[in-house]
Short mmCIF file of C-alpha atoms in Angstrom, two decimals:
data_model
loop_
_atom_site.label_atom_id
_atom_site.label_comp_id
_atom_site.label_asym_id
_atom_site.label_seq_id
_atom_site.Cartn_x
_atom_site.Cartn_y
_atom_site.Cartn_z
CA GLU A 1 44.21 -1.50 -17.89
CA ARG A 2 40.59 -0.21 -18.90
CA PHE A 3 39.04 -1.09 -16.47
CA MET A 4 37.78 2.49 -15.83
CA ALA A 5 36.30 3.05 -19.00
CA PHE A 6 33.78 -0.68 -19.00
CA ASN A 7 33.14 -0.35 -15.00
CA ASN A 8 30.64 1.24 -13.50
CA GLY A 9 32.58 1.46 -10.33
CA ILE A 10 31.08 0.94 -6.54
CA VAL A 11 29.66 2.89 -4.04
CA LEU A 12 30.88 2.47 -0.07
CA VAL A 13 29.28 3.94 2.71
CA ALA A 14 31.46 4.65 6.06
CA ASP A 15 31.06 5.91 9.78
CA GLU A 16 34.24 7.84 9.33
CA MET A 17 37.06 9.30 6.86
CA LYS A 18 39.89 10.68 7.48
CA LEU A 19 41.54 12.65 4.36
CA SER A 20 45.28 13.81 4.04
CA ARG A 21 47.65 15.04 1.73
CA ALA A 22 50.25 12.97 -0.53
CA GLU A 23 53.70 13.32 -1.15
CA ASP A 24 52.78 15.59 -4.66
CA GLY A 25 50.37 17.46 -2.61
CA SER A 26 47.19 15.79 -3.80
CA PRO A 27 44.32 14.60 -1.30
CA GLY A 28 43.87 11.10 -0.28
CA ILE A 29 42.45 9.29 2.72
CA VAL A 30 44.54 7.85 5.06
CA TRP A 31 41.82 5.71 6.32
CA LEU A 32 38.18 4.60 6.13
CA ARG A 33 35.86 3.52 9.17
CA GLY A 34 32.78 0.87 9.35
CA MET A 35 33.34 0.51 5.25
CA GLN A 36 30.57 -1.01 3.75
CA ILE A 37 30.44 -1.68 -0.05
CA VAL A 38 26.10 -0.87 -0.88
CA ASN A 39 27.28 -1.24 -4.59
CA GLY A 40 29.73 -3.41 -6.50
CA GLY A 41 30.53 -6.49 -4.97
CA GLN A 42 30.48 -8.56 -8.16
CA THR A 43 33.16 -6.65 -9.16
CA THR A 44 35.16 -6.51 -6.05
CA ALA A 45 35.27 -10.50 -6.51
CA SER A 46 36.11 -10.59 -10.23
CA ILE A 47 39.27 -8.43 -9.07
CA TYR A 48 39.92 -10.51 -6.29
CA PHE A 49 39.26 -13.98 -7.99
CA ALA A 50 40.52 -13.28 -11.03
CA LYS A 51 43.91 -12.77 -9.04
CA LYS A 52 43.07 -15.80 -7.14
CA LYS A 53 43.03 -17.56 -10.15
CA TYR A 54 45.85 -16.52 -12.08
CA PRO A 55 48.11 -15.34 -9.83
CA GLU A 56 50.35 -13.19 -13.20
CA THR A 57 47.84 -11.48 -13.43
CA ASP A 58 48.70 -7.68 -12.53
CA LEU A 59 46.80 -6.05 -11.27
CA SER A 60 47.99 -2.98 -11.25
CA LYS A 61 47.30 -0.77 -13.86
CA VAL A 62 43.42 -1.72 -12.63
CA ARG A 63 41.82 1.66 -11.61
CA VAL A 64 37.90 1.75 -10.21
CA PRO A 65 35.62 4.79 -9.60
CA ALA A 66 34.73 4.85 -6.04
CA LYS A 67 31.56 6.93 -4.74
CA ILE A 68 32.29 7.14 -0.93
CA ILE A 69 29.52 7.92 1.74
CA VAL A 70 30.22 9.10 4.68
CA MET A 71 27.70 7.95 6.82
CA LYS A 72 26.50 11.20 9.85
CA GLU A 73 23.10 9.22 10.44
CA GLU A 74 22.80 8.46 14.07
CA ASP A 75 19.91 6.54 14.37
CA PRO A 76 20.66 2.65 13.54
CA ALA A 77 17.46 2.03 12.83
CA LYS A 78 17.31 5.25 9.87
CA GLU A 79 21.02 4.51 9.27
CA GLU A 80 19.90 0.95 7.87
CA ALA A 81 17.08 2.96 5.64
CA LEU A 82 19.35 5.19 4.46
CA VAL A 83 21.67 2.06 3.54
CA SER A 84 18.88 0.02 1.55
CA ASP A 85 18.01 3.30 0.02
CA ILE A 86 21.42 4.17 -1.40
CA SER A 87 22.21 0.51 -2.05
CA ARG A 88 18.59 0.05 -3.99
CA TYR A 89 18.64 3.11 -6.34
CA ALA A 90 22.81 3.17 -6.96
CA ASN A 91 21.73 -0.67 -8.11
CA SER A 92 18.69 1.09 -10.18
CA GLN A 93 19.96 0.24 -13.33
CA ASN A 94 20.63 -3.55 -12.96
CA ALA A 95 17.36 -4.09 -11.84
CA VAL A 96 17.94 -4.99 -8.30
CA ARG A 97 15.55 -7.77 -6.74
CA GLN A 98 14.08 -7.39 -3.06
CA SER A 99 15.40 -10.16 -1.90
CA ASP A 100 18.85 -8.96 -2.61
CA LEU A 101 18.63 -5.55 -0.47
CA SER A 102 17.21 -7.97 3.08
CA ALA A 103 20.33 -10.36 3.12
CA ASN A 104 21.83 -8.23 5.86
CA LYS A 105 18.51 -8.63 8.12
CA PRO A 106 19.22 -10.44 11.28
CA PHE A 107 16.75 -13.63 10.27
CA HIS A 108 19.24 -14.10 7.62
CA VAL A 109 21.94 -13.65 9.29
CA GLU A 110 21.12 -15.91 11.54
CA VAL A 111 19.53 -18.79 8.81
CA GLU A 112 22.79 -18.44 7.23
CA ARG A 113 25.09 -18.97 10.72
CA LEU A 114 23.15 -22.44 11.08
CA SER A 115 23.47 -22.85 8.00
CA LEU A 116 27.67 -23.36 8.40
CA THR A 117 26.82 -25.35 12.01
CA VAL A 118 24.28 -28.07 12.16
CA TYR A 119 25.40 -31.07 10.18
CA CYS A 120 23.39 -33.58 8.66
CA PRO A 121 22.69 -36.96 10.61
CA ASP A 122 25.42 -38.55 8.98
CA GLY A 123 27.73 -36.22 10.79
CA VAL A 124 29.78 -34.85 7.13
CA GLY A 125 26.98 -33.10 5.25
CA ARG A 126 25.27 -29.84 5.41
CA TRP A 127 22.62 -27.54 3.95
CA PHE A 128 23.89 -24.40 2.37
CA TYR A 129 22.08 -21.33 3.27
CA GLU A 130 22.37 -18.95 0.03
CA ARG A 131 21.93 -15.55 1.82
CA ALA A 132 23.92 -13.36 -0.91
CA ALA A 133 23.64 -13.90 -4.52
CA GLY A 134 26.29 -16.17 -6.02
CA SER A 135 27.12 -16.77 -2.37
CA TYR A 136 28.01 -20.89 -3.03
CA ASN A 137 30.01 -20.19 -5.80
CA THR A 138 31.43 -17.79 -3.52
CA LEU A 139 32.66 -20.63 -0.77
CA LEU A 140 33.33 -23.31 -3.68
CA SER A 141 36.00 -20.49 -5.45
CA ARG A 142 37.19 -19.90 -2.02
CA GLU A 143 38.16 -22.64 -0.07
CA GLY A 144 38.13 -25.27 -3.14
CA THR A 145 41.44 -24.79 -4.14
CA THR A 146 42.43 -27.84 -5.23
CA LEU A 147 40.48 -30.45 -7.62
CA ALA A 148 40.25 -32.80 -4.33
CA ARG A 149 39.53 -29.50 -1.64
CA LEU A 150 36.84 -29.03 -4.57
CA LYS A 151 35.21 -32.98 -5.01
CA ALA A 152 35.25 -33.09 -0.86
CA LEU A 153 33.20 -29.49 -0.67
CA LYS A 154 31.27 -30.37 -3.77
CA GLU A 155 30.52 -34.21 -1.78
CA SER A 156 29.46 -32.53 1.28
CA VAL A 157 27.52 -29.46 0.84
CA PRO A 158 25.81 -30.58 -3.08
CA ALA A 159 23.82 -27.91 -4.82
CA SER A 160 21.55 -30.31 -4.33
CA ARG A 161 21.24 -29.26 -0.85
CA LYS A 162 21.29 -24.52 -1.28
CA ILE A 163 17.99 -23.10 -0.31
CA THR A 164 18.20 -19.78 -1.40
CA LYS A 165 16.30 -16.49 0.52
CA THR A 166 12.96 -16.94 -2.19
CA GLU A 167 13.02 -20.41 -1.67
CA LEU A 168 13.54 -20.48 1.57
CA ALA A 169 10.20 -17.82 1.32
CA LYS A 170 8.19 -20.15 -0.93
CA TYR A 171 8.69 -23.23 1.09
CA LEU A 172 7.83 -21.68 4.13
CA MET A 173 4.64 -20.19 3.03
CA ALA A 174 3.53 -23.47 1.06
CA TRP A 175 3.89 -25.39 4.56
CA ASP A 176 1.60 -22.47 6.15
CA VAL A 177 -0.98 -23.04 3.67
CA ARG A 178 -0.81 -20.21 1.81
CA PRO A 179 -0.15 -21.43 -2.02
CA ASP A 180 -2.08 -18.25 -3.44
CA ILE A 181 0.95 -15.88 -2.12
CA VAL A 182 3.68 -19.02 -3.41
CA SER A 183 1.74 -18.47 -7.18
CA LEU A 184 2.52 -15.17 -6.62
CA GLY A 185 5.85 -15.81 -8.09
CA THR A 186 9.40 -15.56 -6.43
CA GLN A 187 9.91 -11.94 -5.73
CA LYS A 188 6.37 -11.10 -4.64
CA CYS A 189 6.07 -13.80 -2.18
CA PHE A 190 9.16 -13.29 -1.08
CA ASP A 191 8.24 -9.44 -0.72
CA ARG A 192 5.33 -10.89 1.15
CA PHE A 193 7.40 -12.80 3.57
CA MET A 194 9.17 -10.48 4.99
CA THR A 195 6.54 -8.42 5.52
CA GLY A 196 5.14 -10.58 7.48
CA LEU A 197 8.29 -11.24 9.47
CA ALA A 198 8.27 -7.28 9.95
CA GLU A 199 4.93 -7.32 10.81
CA ALA A 200 5.60 -10.08 13.81
CA GLU A 201 8.26 -8.33 15.01
CA ALA A 202 6.27 -5.06 15.51
CA ALA A 203 4.04 -7.40 17.71
CA GLY A 204 6.06 -8.45 19.57
CA SER A 205 6.90 -12.02 18.68
CA THR A 206 10.17 -11.74 16.69
CA VAL A 207 11.03 -14.91 14.71
CA VAL A 208 14.83 -16.05 15.69
CA PRO A 209 15.99 -19.10 13.93
CA ASP A 210 17.35 -22.03 15.95
CA PRO A 211 18.43 -25.23 14.93
CA SER A 212 15.24 -26.68 15.54
CA PHE A 213 13.73 -24.03 13.11
CA PHE A 214 16.54 -24.72 10.33
CA LYS A 215 16.35 -28.79 10.62
CA ALA A 216 12.20 -28.18 10.32
CA LEU A 217 13.04 -25.72 7.19
CA VAL A 218 15.41 -28.09 5.40
CA ALA A 219 12.16 -30.58 6.36
CA LYS A 220 10.19 -28.41 4.51
CA ALA A 221 11.88 -28.31 1.35
CA LEU A 222 12.36 -31.63 1.36
CA VAL A 223 8.93 -32.33 1.45
CA PHE A 224 8.70 -29.00 -1.45
CA LYS A 225 10.88 -30.59 -3.43
CA ALA A 226 9.37 -34.52 -3.44
CA VAL A 227 5.96 -33.20 -4.33
CA HIS A 228 7.09 -31.02 -6.96
CA LYS A 229 9.25 -33.62 -8.63
CA THR A 230 6.27 -36.45 -8.64
CA ALA A 231 3.59 -34.29 -9.97
CA ARG A 232 5.83 -33.33 -12.50
CA PRO A 233 4.79 -36.59 -15.20
CA LEU A 234 1.59 -36.01 -13.55
CA VAL A 235 0.30 -32.91 -14.82
CA SER A 236 0.56 -31.54 -18.38
CA ALA A 237 1.32 -27.53 -17.29
CA PHE A 238 1.17 -24.82 -14.40
CA LEU A 239 3.07 -27.13 -12.46
CA ALA A 240 4.49 -24.43 -9.95
CA ASN A 241 0.54 -24.06 -8.36
CA VAL A 242 -0.06 -27.66 -8.64
CA ALA A 243 2.96 -28.65 -5.90
CA ALA A 244 2.27 -25.15 -4.06
CA TYR A 245 -1.59 -25.77 -3.67
CA THR A 246 -0.54 -30.17 -3.01
CA VAL A 247 1.71 -28.86 0.01
CA ALA A 248 -0.93 -27.17 1.30
CA VAL A 249 -2.99 -30.38 1.14
CA VAL A 250 -0.16 -32.44 2.85
CA VAL A 251 -0.21 -29.80 5.75
CA LEU A 252 -3.80 -29.71 6.38
CA SER A 253 -4.28 -33.57 6.07
CA TYR A 254 -1.60 -34.58 8.76
CA ARG A 255 -1.27 -31.55 10.49
CA GLU A 256 0.25 -32.13 14.05
CA SER A 257 0.34 -35.88 12.85
CA PHE A 258 3.08 -34.97 10.15
CA ASP A 259 6.54 -35.90 11.56
CA LEU A 260 8.77 -33.04 10.32
CA GLU A 261 11.95 -34.58 12.50
CA LYS A 262 11.84 -37.62 10.53
CA VAL A 263 12.01 -35.94 6.81
CA TRP A 264 15.07 -34.28 8.62
CA ARG A 265 17.05 -37.56 9.96
CA ASN A 266 16.06 -39.67 6.89
CA GLN A 267 17.20 -36.27 4.54
CA GLY A 268 13.87 -37.38 2.16
CA VAL A 269 10.39 -38.56 1.90
CA SER A 270 8.75 -42.56 2.00
CA LEU A 271 7.52 -44.22 -0.95
CA GLN A 272 4.29 -44.28 0.73
CA PHE A 273 4.03 -40.65 1.70
CA LEU A 274 5.15 -40.14 -2.86
CA GLU A 275 1.75 -42.29 -3.38
CA GLN A 276 0.00 -40.33 -0.88
CA VAL A 277 1.28 -37.26 -2.92
CA GLU A 278 0.07 -38.85 -6.41
CA ILE A 279 -3.17 -39.50 -5.64
CA TRP A 280 -3.34 -35.33 -4.49
CA ALA A 281 -1.44 -34.05 -6.92
CA ARG A 282 -3.85 -35.56 -9.56
CA GLU A 283 -7.30 -34.49 -7.26
CA VAL A 284 -5.23 -30.43 -7.28
CA ASN A 285 -4.99 -30.39 -10.65
CA GLU A 286 -8.39 -31.51 -11.38
CA ARG A 287 -10.16 -28.95 -8.76
CA LEU A 288 -7.56 -26.17 -10.24
CA HIS A 289 -9.08 -26.50 -13.27
CA GLU A 290 -12.11 -27.03 -12.01
CA THR A 291 -13.05 -24.10 -9.96
CA ALA A 292 -11.15 -21.72 -12.05
CA ASN A 293 -14.27 -22.10 -14.55
CA GLY A 294 -12.56 -20.74 -17.33
CA LYS A 295 -10.04 -18.65 -16.10
CA MET A 296 -6.21 -19.09 -16.64
CA ILE A 297 -4.96 -21.43 -13.69
CA SER A 298 -1.88 -19.72 -12.87
CA GLU A 299 -3.25 -16.59 -12.71
CA TRP A 300 -6.38 -18.35 -10.84
CA ALA A 301 -3.82 -19.91 -8.43
CA LYS A 302 -3.11 -16.55 -7.18
CA ARG A 303 -6.25 -15.11 -5.34
CA PRO A 304 -7.30 -15.85 -2.17
CA GLU A 305 -10.82 -16.48 -3.86
CA CYS A 306 -8.93 -19.98 -5.55
CA ARG A 307 -7.45 -21.08 -2.01
CA ASP A 308 -10.71 -20.52 -0.44
CA ALA A 309 -12.29 -22.70 -3.31
CA MET A 310 -9.43 -25.29 -3.39
CA PHE A 311 -10.26 -26.09 0.20
CA SER A 312 -13.93 -25.70 0.79
CA ARG A 313 -14.25 -29.03 1.43
CA PRO A 314 -11.58 -32.14 1.27
CA PHE A 315 -9.67 -34.20 -0.85
CA SER A 316 -9.35 -38.28 -0.27
CA PRO A 317 -8.20 -38.59 3.48
CA PRO A 318 -4.74 -38.85 3.92
CA SER A 319 -3.40 -42.91 4.19
CA MET A 320 -2.47 -43.54 7.91
CA ASP A 321 0.73 -45.51 6.69
CA VAL A 322 2.85 -43.27 5.41
CA LEU A 323 6.15 -43.07 7.52
CA GLU A 324 6.47 -39.76 8.32
CA THR A 325 2.95 -39.56 10.41
CA ARG A 326 3.70 -39.89 13.81
CA ARG A 327 2.10 -43.24 15.89
CA GLY A 328 -0.18 -42.56 18.69
#
């Protein structure tokens, strides 16, 4: 009953609204068409799950303040931009991240759809693409209605197989040999990734994810995670930078001979690959310190000059005994 006092309320946009008067003469909304919540998703989910988890909860006294904005913009592109701006400024007190505002972009919607339809080689498990923050936990709450169902759900889609939007950007940028961009941090890396998508779209080469793209994304995620885990005990600091640059070394060294399809089929990498990664991770760490000339490694790693210096000469030759390489 104190929800109105404690909660900031929600912000809605709608294409059309019809007003009328109640029996007591007070104004009211008959219906909204094209309604969308642009600020208040957590509020809405909290109320929904409160009743779902605790059926005895009485929500009849709960009142939620709402600001309703009826859109008059006829140009779909301008309307999308306006909705994005409304969301940004309505959320400004919460330091909303650019990644949150990009959740409805067609690229992310399609990757999410693929994550729901592409199964692992065992035909049971799936990878989860968290397009909207918190959607993995929402999935568990919505479908894990009993302990048995929750257990089965966690087994088929464990948290270890969750990829967030910012992680997607990190994995793909590292594979595109941009460890300097990855080293900028999650949000800036994501911003650069989205800028790249927008530029590609403007140039007429829109990226449309398909099952092959999704399987390759998962394989790149598995490689990045394996490199990160392998490098952890080998370096005393700047693990994130070492991992990003080591993935770039993998790509530059093996090029087209590295078979991402094998990584997808095996849902992991081989011991031979990890042995090769150990060699390169040590070399990357040494070269980062060497080229930095006393600069802070984490700052030096963000600069294109660092990327150029790191790859100005080759690293140790790659072992062709690695199972992930294509033969012949």
